[in-house]
């Protein structure tokens, strides 16, 4: 079983509740996605590696730290786009690699439609950004792509998961930590998370 981290932060619980509300409009939904992504990425980066670095202050020298690993954000189109800006507020200099997947509505299987990764990996740590972990098919496919690319450390950062999705991702990739704001009750018969929040892509983009 991979490590599953369900955020216990009260700000996450509060913002997620407003995000779920069917009365929340598109603009507020996007703001909340951005804020939640920032909070979840903050939690997911607690173990990134540091090297010592000395810095000169106006008063002398301080022993400090700098990040060692090249980090990449991997938003899964389309819904993952809403998490990029919040993540970039914490990690403004990192690379962003987009992966395009949609879920076939009959088979619920992910279909890849965008991937422009270069031949060799350019990062050592990837944070997959996708708000919804439903059947887990999209998450497993994204990790498959990143492992084939050659990334040594991969983390999944999402907002709401179904137990089915957590199980599938954990079993397929037990080495990939899952950082999530909440694990809901179940998937319904058409593969939507219940109670969830509906379709995260449609709610962000007003479609
Ligand atoms: C949603 C969501 C995930 C996927 C989760 O995307 O953003 O990528 O479904 O489902 P799974 O765990 O069963 O694979 P969707 O296919 O609706 O595309 P969109 O982001 O373009 O709306």
PDB file of C-alpha atoms in Angstrom, residues 38-152:
ATOM      1  CA  UNK A  38      -1.186  25.532  -2.772  1.00  0.00           C
ATOM      2  CA  UNK A  39      -2.060  23.950   0.575  1.00  0.00           C
ATOM      3  CA  UNK A  40      -1.845  20.385  -0.720  1.00  0.00           C
ATOM      4  CA  UNK A  41       1.461  20.990  -2.519  1.00  0.00           C
ATOM      5  CA  UNK A  42       2.829  22.550   0.675  1.00  0.00           C
ATOM      6  CA  UNK A  43       2.032  19.308   2.485  1.00  0.00           C
ATOM      7  CA  UNK A  44       3.308  17.109  -0.365  1.00  0.00           C
ATOM      8  CA  UNK A  45       6.712  18.823  -0.439  1.00  0.00           C
ATOM      9  CA  UNK A  46       7.566  18.327   3.228  1.00  0.00           C
ATOM     10  CA  UNK A  47      10.272  15.801   2.382  1.00  0.00           C
ATOM     11  CA  UNK A  48      11.965  17.433  -0.605  1.00  0.00           C
ATOM     12  CA  UNK A  49      15.721  17.319  -0.285  1.00  0.00           C
ATOM     13  CA  UNK A  50      17.858  20.291   0.704  1.00  0.00           C
ATOM     14  CA  UNK A  51      21.521  21.195   0.420  1.00  0.00           C
ATOM     15  CA  UNK A  52      23.161  23.605   2.827  1.00  0.00           C
ATOM     16  CA  UNK A  53      23.651  27.117   1.521  1.00  0.00           C
ATOM     17  CA  UNK A  54      25.182  30.101   3.200  1.00  0.00           C
ATOM     18  CA  UNK A  55      23.620  33.517   2.623  1.00  0.00           C
ATOM     19  CA  UNK A  56      24.950  36.959   3.491  1.00  0.00           C
ATOM     20  CA  UNK A  57      22.446  39.096   5.345  1.00  0.00           C
ATOM     21  CA  UNK A  58      22.938  42.816   6.094  1.00  0.00           C
ATOM     22  CA  UNK A  59      24.143  41.690   9.550  1.00  0.00           C
ATOM     23  CA  UNK A  60      26.383  38.733   8.745  1.00  0.00           C
ATOM     24  CA  UNK A  61      26.179  35.191   7.402  1.00  0.00           C
ATOM     25  CA  UNK A  62      23.320  32.738   7.922  1.00  0.00           C
ATOM     26  CA  UNK A  63      23.403  28.997   7.315  1.00  0.00           C
ATOM     27  CA  UNK A  64      20.450  28.236   5.092  1.00  0.00           C
ATOM     28  CA  UNK A  65      19.195  25.690   2.596  1.00  0.00           C
ATOM     29  CA  UNK A  66      18.369  25.315  -1.056  1.00  0.00           C
ATOM     30  CA  UNK A  67      16.312  22.751  -2.910  1.00  0.00           C
ATOM     31  CA  UNK A  68      18.362  19.954  -4.473  1.00  0.00           C
ATOM     32  CA  UNK A  69      16.003  18.199  -6.869  1.00  0.00           C
ATOM     33  CA  UNK A  70      14.614  19.521 -10.108  1.00  0.00           C
ATOM     34  CA  UNK A  71      10.853  19.399  -9.611  1.00  0.00           C
ATOM     35  CA  UNK A  72       8.230  19.101 -12.333  1.00  0.00           C
ATOM     36  CA  UNK A  73       4.507  19.767 -12.085  1.00  0.00           C
ATOM     37  CA  UNK A  74       2.406  17.442 -14.205  1.00  0.00           C
ATOM     38  CA  UNK A  75      -1.163  18.707 -14.547  1.00  0.00           C
ATOM     39  CA  UNK A  76      -3.544  16.227 -16.158  1.00  0.00           C
ATOM     40  CA  UNK A  77      -5.692  18.082 -18.694  1.00  0.00           C
ATOM     41  CA  UNK A  78      -8.092  19.495 -18.336  1.00  0.00           C
ATOM     42  CA  UNK A  79      -9.125  19.601 -14.693  1.00  0.00           C
ATOM     43  CA  UNK A  80      -5.533  19.566 -13.399  1.00  0.00           C
ATOM     44  CA  UNK A  81      -4.921  22.972 -14.997  1.00  0.00           C
ATOM     45  CA  UNK A  82      -6.763  24.596 -12.109  1.00  0.00           C
ATOM     46  CA  UNK A  83      -4.120  23.386  -9.681  1.00  0.00           C
ATOM     47  CA  UNK A  84      -1.079  24.705 -11.552  1.00  0.00           C
ATOM     48  CA  UNK A  85      -1.188  28.331 -10.472  1.00  0.00           C
ATOM     49  CA  UNK A  86      -1.442  27.499  -6.766  1.00  0.00           C
ATOM     50  CA  UNK A  87       1.453  25.063  -7.058  1.00  0.00           C
ATOM     51  CA  UNK A  88       3.533  27.652  -8.942  1.00  0.00           C
ATOM     52  CA  UNK A  89       2.997  30.172  -6.153  1.00  0.00           C
ATOM     53  CA  UNK A  90       5.089  27.852  -3.961  1.00  0.00           C
ATOM     54  CA  UNK A  91       7.420  26.566  -6.671  1.00  0.00           C
ATOM     55  CA  UNK A  92       7.724  29.460  -9.122  1.00  0.00           C
ATOM     56  CA  UNK A  93      10.765  28.169 -11.015  1.00  0.00           C
ATOM     57  CA  UNK A  94       9.792  24.571 -11.678  1.00  0.00           C
ATOM     58  CA  UNK A  95       8.970  22.937 -15.006  1.00  0.00           C
ATOM     59  CA  UNK A  96       5.367  22.208 -16.008  1.00  0.00           C
ATOM     60  CA  UNK A  97       4.702  19.198 -18.213  1.00  0.00           C
ATOM     61  CA  UNK A  98       1.108  18.745 -19.395  1.00  0.00           C
ATOM     62  CA  UNK A  99      -0.428  15.346 -19.990  1.00  0.00           C
ATOM     63  CA  UNK A 100      -3.754  15.192 -21.831  1.00  0.00           C
ATOM     64  CA  UNK A 101      -6.088  12.360 -20.864  1.00  0.00           C
ATOM     65  CA  UNK A 102      -9.827  12.048 -21.036  1.00  0.00           C
ATOM     66  CA  UNK A 103     -11.963   9.287 -19.671  1.00  0.00           C
ATOM     67  CA  UNK A 104     -13.991   7.396 -22.234  1.00  0.00           C
ATOM     68  CA  UNK A 105     -17.508   7.768 -20.853  1.00  0.00           C
ATOM     69  CA  UNK A 106     -18.497   4.195 -21.747  1.00  0.00           C
ATOM     70  CA  UNK A 107     -15.427   2.205 -20.759  1.00  0.00           C
ATOM     71  CA  UNK A 108     -14.162   4.756 -18.150  1.00  0.00           C
ATOM     72  CA  UNK A 109     -10.686   4.042 -19.519  1.00  0.00           C
ATOM     73  CA  UNK A 110      -8.244   6.944 -19.960  1.00  0.00           C
ATOM     74  CA  UNK A 111      -7.470   7.982 -23.528  1.00  0.00           C
ATOM     75  CA  UNK A 112      -4.240   9.914 -24.062  1.00  0.00           C
ATOM     76  CA  UNK A 113      -4.416  12.906 -26.411  1.00  0.00           C
ATOM     77  CA  UNK A 114      -1.449  15.085 -25.393  1.00  0.00           C
ATOM     78  CA  UNK A 115       2.097  14.224 -24.364  1.00  0.00           C
ATOM     79  CA  UNK A 116       5.093  16.295 -25.426  1.00  0.00           C
ATOM     80  CA  UNK A 117       7.635  14.924 -22.969  1.00  0.00           C
ATOM     81  CA  UNK A 118      11.161  14.934 -24.421  1.00  0.00           C
ATOM     82  CA  UNK A 119      13.057  11.657 -24.722  1.00  0.00           C
ATOM     83  CA  UNK A 120      15.098  12.002 -21.542  1.00  0.00           C
ATOM     84  CA  UNK A 121      13.696  13.112 -18.176  1.00  0.00           C
ATOM     85  CA  UNK A 122      14.480  16.707 -17.182  1.00  0.00           C
ATOM     86  CA  UNK A 123      13.281  16.475 -13.559  1.00  0.00           C
ATOM     87  CA  UNK A 124      13.903  14.220 -10.567  1.00  0.00           C
ATOM     88  CA  UNK A 125      10.589  14.698  -8.780  1.00  0.00           C
ATOM     89  CA  UNK A 126       7.157  14.961 -10.403  1.00  0.00           C
ATOM     90  CA  UNK A 127       4.002  16.165  -8.701  1.00  0.00           C
ATOM     91  CA  UNK A 128       0.968  14.945 -10.636  1.00  0.00           C
ATOM     92  CA  UNK A 129      -1.853  17.470 -10.303  1.00  0.00           C
ATOM     93  CA  UNK A 130      -5.395  16.227 -10.868  1.00  0.00           C
ATOM     94  CA  UNK A 131      -8.312  17.126  -8.588  1.00  0.00           C
ATOM     95  CA  UNK A 132     -10.289  13.893  -8.999  1.00  0.00           C
ATOM     96  CA  UNK A 133      -9.118  10.320  -8.350  1.00  0.00           C
ATOM     97  CA  UNK A 134     -12.175   8.306  -9.384  1.00  0.00           C
ATOM     98  CA  UNK A 135     -11.521   4.821 -10.818  1.00  0.00           C
ATOM     99  CA  UNK A 136      -7.805   5.620 -10.677  1.00  0.00           C
ATOM    100  CA  UNK A 137      -7.329   4.803 -14.364  1.00  0.00           C
ATOM    101  CA  UNK A 138      -6.065   8.282 -15.288  1.00  0.00           C
ATOM    102  CA  UNK A 139      -3.689   8.439 -12.329  1.00  0.00           C
ATOM    103  CA  UNK A 140      -2.221   4.993 -13.037  1.00  0.00           C
ATOM    104  CA  UNK A 141      -1.789   5.903 -16.719  1.00  0.00           C
ATOM    105  CA  UNK A 142      -0.038   9.161 -15.803  1.00  0.00           C
ATOM    106  CA  UNK A 143       2.363   7.412 -13.422  1.00  0.00           C
ATOM    107  CA  UNK A 144       3.016   4.794 -16.122  1.00  0.00           C
ATOM    108  CA  UNK A 145       3.958   7.604 -18.536  1.00  0.00           C
ATOM    109  CA  UNK A 146       6.265   9.298 -16.011  1.00  0.00           C
ATOM    110  CA  UNK A 147       7.981   6.056 -15.003  1.00  0.00           C
ATOM    111  CA  UNK A 148       8.560   5.196 -18.650  1.00  0.00           C
ATOM    112  CA  UNK A 149      10.015   8.694 -19.058  1.00  0.00           C
ATOM    113  CA  UNK A 150      12.431   7.800 -16.244  1.00  0.00           C
ATOM    114  CA  UNK A 151      11.409  10.051 -13.333  1.00  0.00           C
ATOM    115  CA  UNK A 152      12.737   8.550 -10.080  1.00  0.00           C
TER     116      UNK A 152
END
